[in-house]
Amino acid sequence: MTASPLADLLRAWRALTGVELHYAETPAASAAPALSVALTHDGETVGALSLNELPPNFSTEQARRWLELCGQLLAAALGERRVADGLAGEVTLAWNQLTFLYEVLKINTPLSDPWENAEKLSRLASQVFLCRNAVIAFSDERGLMYRAAKPLDAAEVQSYFYTVARAGTVALLPAREGAPSFLGVRVPLTTAGRAIIGLIDSERGAFKAGDRQLAESLAEQIGTVMDNLTLQRELTASLRMKHELEIAAEIQASLLPTHLPQPPGIELAGSVMPAAQVGGDFYDVVELDDGALGVLVGDVAGKGIPAAMFTTLVRTELRGQLLARSTPGLALQRTNTALHPDLDRLETFATALALRLNPRTREVTYASAGHTTSLRWQVAMHAPSQLQSTALPLGVLPELKTSERFFTARPGDVIVLYSDGVTEAENAAGKVFGLEGLADVLFAAHPAPAGAIVQAILDGVAAHRRTQASRDDVTVLVIKLGQPNPAQAYRPFVLPAELSQLPRLDELLADVFDPPVMTPSLETWRHEVVLAVTELASNIIRHAYADMPGSRLHGLFALYDEWLTMDTIDNGHPFDAALTPHGPVDPQTLPERGLGLPILYSVMNTVQYRRLPPNRSHWHLERRLPPLA
């Protein structure tokens, strides 16, 4: 069977896709083409279309949908031809619809933007559907976008959206007095937004079922293209954001010193843990010409490349001021004067702390422009004190008024400078880590070297957050003043107060006590110590932290020439040492809260407990080392 629509369709398909589309009057019984579709009209088979191979760049699903659409339209044309060759008008209409399909195939390629061709599609639709006007419209949070064959008011388009929405999927309205006939089809979208195809004022008085079928097929195709376009736009934006974050991370990393000076009697260590969105954190340490150290920590408000660029400016200006012998307060004032116009214009600001340390005299001078309160562990007080801000942040006012603070540190003191990503870290319940959380870490970890203290703080923040993602950079810089008689090895730790964490104690002990040859006697000694410290940790978790979910256990293993020590800090309920007997005991007579603690007194040489104000408990354990040979 031959027909002009058939020949033109086969030719158009070959021109568009580069592969042959085959027609047969009866479906093949034995052939196995890649895709095939039977053509039926009024229940009668009028032929079949098939593909022996998929067109390039077409998925199987895309090819199948186009083949079915071609089959529907061709079946209508061929069926009408079979019924009556005299129905030339219907055949011509079907041919026009196939021509429209051909144009849609040309326009809606996978990489095309439908809005570049929507007006052309609207004009073609008005010709094919024999209507006065046609419109393709899309609406989302950005507003209304539409293209029409002829001028159309936005209010009318909105009314068509409402009509289709009220009808569900398809609105088919006859002409009424003062209102033309209307066929509206919702465009199916899997992405955000709503879209419709609207056909207005049929020249035949009313739209027919065939019009609806073609309009629904067209809506499906346009919906696919719109979804692809939206996903492509989102992917492009995501890749652009990823690229910007990579650049910002590179800028931020370039601001960090590759190594920190380590003058005699002073240890320095620092770390920046970037969040998912890179912020403006930085730290720096410069050696001044008089032998002093200039220390900087700062945080520029904002995320991404803008924050990273301003971080470069702030850090460079502050560094230059310290190298030019400005005092910490004067360095902040001059930096504010230089950068205020730019910070004010972009409605942003920066916090910063500048500190000067004389390693020989241990004299410290600092000034802080709105930066997060820092901490100083004071050995003499066995407690931390606060280094508070002395001025407003940089960029708030044209002139910055600041003051400086002075103190003389002692051997064993620890100065902890950090960003608000530490103290403002939240857990799943929304509770922040806070100054108390940082102080808890220092109570346990302060004897350790600077690098170990930095890691303990990061571990503390991680144990507090657990599965909660970090929303801000976590920056820590620790200055440790040397202390007499240090241990051979330290291992501070912070663990979630959960029984599942107890096996970690064995691993932590191995970090400080791991002899090259583990003899049976050493293995027995180590096993007994692990048993004792595990019993202590279990007692703290079960009883001190009873009904206190989300708590943490802070501790420190230390190895000396002849002793192994362990210290723990917790914020739980106080312990009544009178409940635990110290001599030989009958386990059956032990109260519940003292059941495991006698092991401590039988294994460890020293067991001490004290309550630290306002609400901390401190356990100190010691055991003499066994002979290693």
mmCIF file of C-alpha atoms in Angstrom, residues 385-600:
data_model
loop_
_atom_site.group_PDB
_atom_site.id
_atom_site.type_symbol
_atom_site.label_atom_id
_atom_site.label_comp_id
_atom_site.label_asym_id
_atom_site.label_seq_id
_atom_site.Cartn_x
_atom_site.Cartn_y
_atom_site.Cartn_z
ATOM 1 C CA SER A 385 40.452 31.349 81.190
ATOM 2 C CA GLN A 386 38.929 33.339 78.339
ATOM 3 C CA LEU A 387 40.583 35.704 75.866
ATOM 4 C CA GLN A 388 37.629 37.880 74.941
ATOM 5 C CA SER A 389 37.111 40.306 72.083
ATOM 6 C CA THR A 390 38.429 43.858 72.507
ATOM 7 C CA ALA A 391 36.757 45.582 69.526
ATOM 8 C CA LEU A 392 34.007 45.394 66.910
ATOM 9 C CA PRO A 393 34.568 43.254 63.795
ATOM 10 C CA LEU A 394 36.498 44.663 60.847
ATOM 11 C CA GLY A 395 34.352 46.575 58.360
ATOM 12 C CA VAL A 396 31.535 47.575 60.721
ATOM 13 C CA LEU A 397 32.715 51.168 61.260
ATOM 14 C CA PRO A 398 35.142 53.357 59.295
ATOM 15 C CA GLU A 399 37.345 53.763 62.382
ATOM 16 C CA LEU A 400 38.042 50.865 64.716
ATOM 17 C CA LYS A 401 38.593 51.535 68.394
ATOM 18 C CA THR A 402 40.351 48.684 70.104
ATOM 19 C CA SER A 403 42.362 47.900 73.190
ATOM 20 C CA GLU A 404 45.051 45.340 73.917
ATOM 21 C CA ARG A 405 45.355 42.717 76.626
ATOM 22 C CA PHE A 406 48.597 41.500 78.216
ATOM 23 C CA PHE A 407 49.613 38.438 80.230
ATOM 24 C CA THR A 408 52.664 36.314 80.898
ATOM 25 C CA ALA A 409 52.229 32.628 80.176
ATOM 26 C CA ARG A 410 53.812 29.860 82.230
ATOM 27 C CA PRO A 411 55.373 26.562 81.118
ATOM 28 C CA GLY A 412 52.532 24.127 80.482
ATOM 29 C CA ASP A 413 50.032 26.838 79.526
ATOM 30 C CA VAL A 414 48.045 26.268 76.326
ATOM 31 C CA ILE A 415 46.542 29.012 74.144
ATOM 32 C CA VAL A 416 43.738 27.811 71.866
ATOM 33 C CA LEU A 417 42.640 30.093 69.016
ATOM 34 C CA TYR A 418 39.778 28.905 66.832
ATOM 35 C CA SER A 419 36.839 29.894 64.636
ATOM 36 C CA ASP A 420 33.157 29.786 65.552
ATOM 37 C CA GLY A 421 32.879 26.537 63.598
ATOM 38 C CA VAL A 422 34.226 24.852 66.752
ATOM 39 C CA THR A 423 31.974 26.246 69.466
ATOM 40 C CA GLU A 424 28.902 26.569 67.225
ATOM 41 C CA ALA A 425 29.042 22.984 65.919
ATOM 42 C CA GLU A 426 25.612 21.413 66.462
ATOM 43 C CA ASN A 427 24.468 17.877 67.101
ATOM 44 C CA ALA A 428 21.232 16.377 65.783
ATOM 45 C CA ALA A 429 19.297 17.903 68.695
ATOM 46 C CA GLY A 430 20.561 21.392 67.865
ATOM 47 C CA LYS A 431 22.838 21.635 70.917
ATOM 48 C CA VAL A 432 26.103 23.495 70.289
ATOM 49 C CA PHE A 433 29.548 22.246 71.311
ATOM 50 C CA GLY A 434 30.171 25.529 73.122
ATOM 51 C CA LEU A 435 32.988 26.812 75.305
ATOM 52 C CA GLU A 436 32.186 24.086 77.836
ATOM 53 C CA GLY A 437 32.801 21.388 75.240
ATOM 54 C CA LEU A 438 36.138 22.939 74.338
ATOM 55 C CA ALA A 439 37.066 23.278 78.018
ATOM 56 C CA ASP A 440 36.234 19.595 78.579
ATOM 57 C CA VAL A 441 38.804 18.659 75.935
ATOM 58 C CA LEU A 442 41.450 20.894 77.526
ATOM 59 C CA PHE A 443 40.873 19.445 80.996
ATOM 60 C CA ALA A 444 41.893 16.043 79.627
ATOM 61 C CA ALA A 445 44.308 16.878 76.797
ATOM 62 C CA HIS A 446 46.303 19.891 78.061
ATOM 63 C CA PRO A 447 49.462 17.900 78.983
ATOM 64 C CA ALA A 448 49.763 16.585 75.396
ATOM 65 C CA PRO A 449 51.785 18.225 72.593
ATOM 66 C CA ALA A 450 50.161 20.969 70.503
ATOM 67 C CA GLY A 451 49.421 18.697 67.541
ATOM 68 C CA ALA A 452 47.720 16.110 69.757
ATOM 69 C CA ILE A 453 45.616 18.836 71.392
ATOM 70 C CA VAL A 454 44.476 20.073 67.971
ATOM 71 C CA GLN A 455 43.421 16.538 67.012
ATOM 72 C CA ALA A 456 41.629 16.054 70.341
ATOM 73 C CA ILE A 457 39.605 19.225 69.732
ATOM 74 C CA LEU A 458 38.656 18.036 66.230
ATOM 75 C CA ASP A 459 37.729 14.622 67.682
ATOM 76 C CA GLY A 460 35.610 16.346 70.318
ATOM 77 C CA VAL A 461 33.693 18.331 67.711
ATOM 78 C CA ALA A 462 33.182 15.177 65.624
ATOM 79 C CA ALA A 463 31.998 13.178 68.655
ATOM 80 C CA HIS A 464 29.520 15.959 69.436
ATOM 81 C CA ARG A 465 28.166 16.270 65.883
ATOM 82 C CA ARG A 466 28.120 12.532 65.163
ATOM 83 C CA THR A 467 26.150 12.263 61.886
ATOM 84 C CA GLN A 468 25.319 15.974 61.670
ATOM 85 C CA ALA A 469 27.115 17.686 58.780
ATOM 86 C CA SER A 470 29.330 20.659 59.513
ATOM 87 C CA ARG A 471 27.876 23.965 58.314
ATOM 88 C CA ASP A 472 31.032 25.992 58.879
ATOM 89 C CA ASP A 473 34.780 25.586 58.668
ATOM 90 C CA VAL A 474 36.450 24.257 61.813
ATOM 91 C CA THR A 475 39.733 26.101 62.392
ATOM 92 C CA VAL A 476 42.031 25.482 65.371
ATOM 93 C CA LEU A 477 45.464 26.904 66.222
ATOM 94 C CA VAL A 478 47.184 25.744 69.426
ATOM 95 C CA ILE A 479 50.191 27.368 71.105
ATOM 96 C CA LYS A 480 51.727 25.118 73.766
ATOM 97 C CA LEU A 481 54.407 26.405 76.131
ATOM 98 C CA GLY A 482 56.826 23.654 77.075
ATOM 99 C CA GLN A 483 56.534 21.970 80.444
ATOM 100 C CA PRO A 484 59.139 20.137 82.557
ATOM 101 C CA ASN A 485 59.289 16.338 82.739
ATOM 102 C CA PRO A 486 57.067 15.549 79.763
ATOM 103 C CA ALA A 487 55.923 12.002 79.101
ATOM 104 C CA GLN A 488 57.416 9.815 76.388
ATOM 105 C CA ALA A 489 54.060 9.546 74.617
ATOM 106 C CA TYR A 490 50.576 11.016 74.923
ATOM 107 C CA ARG A 491 47.266 9.899 73.456
ATOM 108 C CA PRO A 492 44.335 12.214 74.217
ATOM 109 C CA PHE A 493 40.901 11.011 73.138
ATOM 110 C CA VAL A 494 37.247 12.017 73.014
ATOM 111 C CA LEU A 495 34.643 9.271 72.626
ATOM 112 C CA PRO A 496 30.849 9.321 72.486
ATOM 113 C CA ALA A 497 29.638 8.011 75.848
ATOM 114 C CA GLU A 498 28.302 4.764 74.413
ATOM 115 C CA LEU A 499 29.151 1.179 75.330
ATOM 116 C CA SER A 500 29.848 0.430 71.663
ATOM 117 C CA GLN A 501 32.917 2.695 71.939
ATOM 118 C CA LEU A 502 34.636 0.629 74.669
ATOM 119 C CA PRO A 503 36.750 -1.486 72.232
ATOM 120 C CA ARG A 504 38.410 1.774 71.129
ATOM 121 C CA LEU A 505 40.234 1.923 74.491
ATOM 122 C CA ASP A 506 42.364 -1.082 73.513
ATOM 123 C CA GLU A 507 43.387 0.696 70.289
ATOM 124 C CA LEU A 508 44.135 3.949 72.120
ATOM 125 C CA LEU A 509 46.336 2.170 74.671
ATOM 126 C CA ALA A 510 48.291 0.568 71.823
ATOM 127 C CA ASP A 511 49.121 4.057 70.526
ATOM 128 C CA VAL A 512 51.276 4.702 73.625
ATOM 129 C CA PHE A 513 52.234 1.178 74.734
ATOM 130 C CA ASP A 514 53.237 -1.084 71.864
ATOM 131 C CA PRO A 515 56.493 -2.911 72.680
ATOM 132 C CA PRO A 516 58.325 -4.438 69.698
ATOM 133 C CA VAL A 517 58.078 -7.912 71.257
ATOM 134 C CA MET A 518 54.921 -8.815 73.161
ATOM 135 C CA THR A 519 55.956 -11.481 75.678
ATOM 136 C CA PRO A 520 53.324 -13.477 77.606
ATOM 137 C CA SER A 521 53.947 -11.396 80.733
ATOM 138 C CA LEU A 522 53.577 -8.135 78.775
ATOM 139 C CA GLU A 523 50.417 -9.450 77.154
ATOM 140 C CA THR A 524 48.990 -10.294 80.586
ATOM 141 C CA TRP A 525 49.918 -6.842 81.920
ATOM 142 C CA ARG A 526 48.333 -5.127 78.932
ATOM 143 C CA HIS A 527 45.178 -7.247 79.169
ATOM 144 C CA GLU A 528 44.758 -6.344 82.845
ATOM 145 C CA VAL A 529 45.143 -2.622 82.108
ATOM 146 C CA VAL A 530 42.609 -2.790 79.278
ATOM 147 C CA LEU A 531 40.193 -4.620 81.589
ATOM 148 C CA ALA A 532 40.598 -1.962 84.289
ATOM 149 C CA VAL A 533 40.198 1.101 82.057
ATOM 150 C CA THR A 534 37.267 -0.536 80.270
ATOM 151 C CA GLU A 535 35.547 -1.135 83.616
ATOM 152 C CA LEU A 536 36.064 2.515 84.544
ATOM 153 C CA ALA A 537 34.713 3.782 81.219
ATOM 154 C CA SER A 538 31.766 1.398 81.421
ATOM 155 C CA ASN A 539 30.956 2.634 84.929
ATOM 156 C CA ILE A 540 31.038 6.262 83.759
ATOM 157 C CA ILE A 541 28.796 5.532 80.770
ATOM 158 C CA ARG A 542 26.287 3.403 82.703
ATOM 159 C CA HIS A 543 26.035 5.415 85.897
ATOM 160 C CA ALA A 544 27.626 8.863 85.700
ATOM 161 C CA TYR A 545 25.949 9.454 82.342
ATOM 162 C CA ALA A 546 22.692 7.642 83.158
ATOM 163 C CA ASP A 547 19.803 9.385 81.365
ATOM 164 C CA MET A 548 22.249 11.812 79.675
ATOM 165 C CA PRO A 549 22.288 10.897 75.951
ATOM 166 C CA GLY A 550 24.733 12.665 73.664
ATOM 167 C CA SER A 551 27.457 12.864 76.328
ATOM 168 C CA ARG A 552 31.189 12.428 75.735
ATOM 169 C CA LEU A 553 34.081 10.791 77.577
ATOM 170 C CA HIS A 554 37.359 12.746 77.510
ATOM 171 C CA GLY A 555 40.644 11.119 78.417
ATOM 172 C CA LEU A 556 44.415 10.922 78.105
ATOM 173 C CA PHE A 557 46.856 8.010 78.099
ATOM 174 C CA ALA A 558 50.433 8.999 78.973
ATOM 175 C CA LEU A 559 53.573 6.834 79.020
ATOM 176 C CA TYR A 560 56.440 7.788 81.354
ATOM 177 C CA ASP A 561 59.729 6.029 82.070
ATOM 178 C CA GLU A 562 58.240 3.767 84.724
ATOM 179 C CA TRP A 563 54.505 4.448 84.646
ATOM 180 C CA LEU A 564 51.451 4.345 82.436
ATOM 181 C CA THR A 565 48.736 6.816 83.413
ATOM 182 C CA MET A 566 45.173 7.372 82.336
ATOM 183 C CA ASP A 567 43.019 10.406 83.135
ATOM 184 C CA THR A 568 39.321 10.801 82.315
ATOM 185 C CA ILE A 569 37.001 13.798 82.478
ATOM 186 C CA ASP A 570 33.216 13.535 82.434
ATOM 187 C CA ASN A 571 30.249 15.815 83.127
ATOM 188 C CA GLY A 572 28.064 13.142 84.654
ATOM 189 C CA HIS A 573 26.615 12.531 88.079
ATOM 190 C CA PRO A 574 29.204 12.599 90.889
ATOM 191 C CA PHE A 575 30.640 9.339 92.192
ATOM 192 C CA ASP A 576 30.463 8.365 95.871
ATOM 193 C CA ALA A 577 33.797 6.649 96.523
ATOM 194 C CA ALA A 578 32.528 5.411 99.908
ATOM 195 C CA LEU A 579 30.333 2.899 98.078
ATOM 196 C CA THR A 580 33.376 0.989 96.789
ATOM 197 C CA PRO A 581 35.455 -1.146 99.203
ATOM 198 C CA HIS A 582 39.225 -1.237 98.620
ATOM 199 C CA GLY A 583 40.247 -4.561 100.115
ATOM 200 C CA PRO A 584 39.310 -8.157 99.255
ATOM 201 C CA VAL A 585 35.614 -8.256 98.529
ATOM 202 C CA ASP A 586 32.803 -10.681 97.982
ATOM 203 C CA PRO A 587 31.278 -9.769 94.583
ATOM 204 C CA GLN A 588 27.873 -10.857 95.888
ATOM 205 C CA THR A 589 27.916 -8.059 98.462
ATOM 206 C CA LEU A 590 28.852 -5.234 96.096
ATOM 207 C CA PRO A 591 26.211 -2.585 95.395
ATOM 208 C CA GLU A 592 25.172 -2.176 91.769
ATOM 209 C CA ARG A 593 27.023 1.103 91.252
ATOM 210 C CA GLY A 594 30.289 -0.300 92.563
ATOM 211 C CA LEU A 595 30.287 -3.668 90.826
ATOM 212 C CA GLY A 596 33.234 -3.149 88.444
ATOM 213 C CA LEU A 597 35.349 -0.616 90.314
ATOM 214 C CA PRO A 598 37.163 -3.055 92.669
ATOM 215 C CA ILE A 599 39.030 -4.222 89.561
ATOM 216 C CA LEU A 600 40.651 -0.780 89.404
#
